[in-house]
Amino acid sequence: MGELACYDHAKRFVIQNQIAGDNIFAHTLASIMSGLSATALSCPADVVKTRMMSQAAGKEDKITYINSYDCLVKTVRTEGLKALWKGFFPTWARLGPWQFVFWVSYEKFRQIAELSSF
């Protein structure tokens, strides 16, 4: 849902500020902005999830984090706030092309079906 809202807002911004018309250039810019925002917002949750899943789970092994909130707090205290965005560029490299293909295809299908923009 967040990607849709961001894409829509970015597309309106690009068109209303006459950066581009309602064409593939505007759709590309809006999809890049949507991908960046989706990555920036999801990266902290991905870091916490990855750390929770990679900690030892055996009886003899010491568990580092009690829950996700504990993981978040310990990560920020020990490594700083920037640690929550570790892996930002690989995540964007995965999400960016997806956003581009999805939104540009969506707009092309919308134009073929002669549907109005949302």
XYZ file of C-alpha atoms in Angstrom:
118
model
C 0.000 0.000 0.000
C 2.862 2.363 0.813
C 4.457 1.827 -2.576
C 1.192 2.724 -4.300
C 0.794 5.925 -2.304
C 4.409 6.926 -2.861
C 4.249 6.179 -6.574
C 1.036 8.158 -6.958
C 2.416 11.126 -5.018
C 5.717 11.093 -6.924
C 3.936 10.837 -10.273
C 1.674 13.777 -9.445
C 4.697 15.778 -8.273
C 6.609 15.089 -11.507
C 3.623 15.971 -13.704
C 2.388 19.020 -11.751
C 5.871 20.550 -11.573
C 6.219 20.011 -15.320
C 9.317 17.861 -14.945
C 7.694 15.488 -17.421
C 4.287 14.826 -18.925
C 2.260 11.680 -18.270
C 4.748 9.537 -20.184
C 7.372 6.836 -19.610
C 9.879 9.385 -18.271
C 7.471 10.456 -15.513
C 6.621 6.826 -14.766
C 10.324 5.944 -14.527
C 11.077 8.845 -12.167
C 8.081 8.016 -9.990
C 9.017 4.324 -9.847
C 12.579 5.211 -8.790
C 11.231 7.448 -6.027
C 8.814 4.728 -4.947
C 11.614 2.150 -4.838
C 13.849 4.438 -2.787
C 11.153 5.164 -0.242
C 10.100 1.508 -0.002
C 13.717 0.516 0.637
C 14.289 3.271 3.190
C 11.147 2.307 5.106
C 11.574 -1.476 4.975
C 15.323 -1.759 5.591
C 15.187 -1.405 9.426
C 12.587 -4.176 9.655
C 14.686 -6.375 7.351
C 17.790 -5.850 9.510
C 15.911 -6.775 12.696
C 14.273 -9.801 11.022
C 17.605 -11.049 9.675
C 19.309 -10.710 13.056
C 16.455 -12.479 14.830
C 16.500 -15.348 12.353
C 20.287 -15.772 12.334
C 20.791 -15.966 16.087
C 21.514 -19.356 17.654
C 18.438 -21.330 18.630
C 19.930 -24.422 20.313
C 19.742 -25.180 24.049
C 23.471 -24.660 24.652
C 23.712 -21.534 22.495
C 23.119 -18.158 24.090
C 20.236 -16.199 22.567
C 21.266 -12.601 21.892
C 17.808 -11.093 21.444
C 14.631 -11.845 23.391
C 12.277 -10.374 20.776
C 12.262 -7.963 17.834
C 12.029 -4.865 20.007
C 15.013 -6.046 22.072
C 16.946 -6.603 18.850
C 16.071 -3.102 17.626
C 17.138 -1.439 20.884
C 20.384 -3.438 21.207
C 21.307 -2.786 17.588
C 20.848 0.973 17.928
C 22.682 1.093 21.289
C 25.691 -0.924 20.179
C 26.042 0.072 16.517
C 24.144 3.322 16.193
C 21.081 4.312 14.190
C 22.828 3.817 10.833
C 23.055 0.076 11.528
C 19.346 -0.235 10.772
C 20.070 0.577 7.131
C 22.833 -1.968 6.602
C 22.273 -3.579 3.243
C 20.385 -0.570 1.870
C 21.956 -0.665 -1.603
C 21.578 -4.438 -2.150
C 17.954 -4.145 -1.037
C 17.409 -1.227 -3.410
C 19.135 -3.157 -6.202
C 16.509 -5.870 -5.677
C 13.510 -3.571 -5.201
C 14.419 -0.871 -7.736
C 14.138 -2.960 -10.912
C 10.925 -4.542 -9.616
C 9.383 -1.114 -9.033
C 10.434 0.057 -12.482
C 9.049 -2.986 -14.315
C 5.833 -3.060 -12.296
C 4.881 0.624 -12.516
C 5.905 1.191 -16.131
C 4.011 -1.979 -17.147
C 1.015 -0.910 -15.064
C 0.906 2.482 -16.786
C 1.258 0.928 -20.239
C -1.578 -1.556 -19.573
C -3.671 1.281 -18.161
C -3.159 3.282 -21.359
C -3.953 0.266 -23.563
C -7.168 -0.360 -21.631
C -7.974 3.369 -21.875
C -8.404 3.713 -18.101
C -7.895 7.042 -16.401
C -5.033 7.585 -14.015
C -5.770 7.304 -10.310
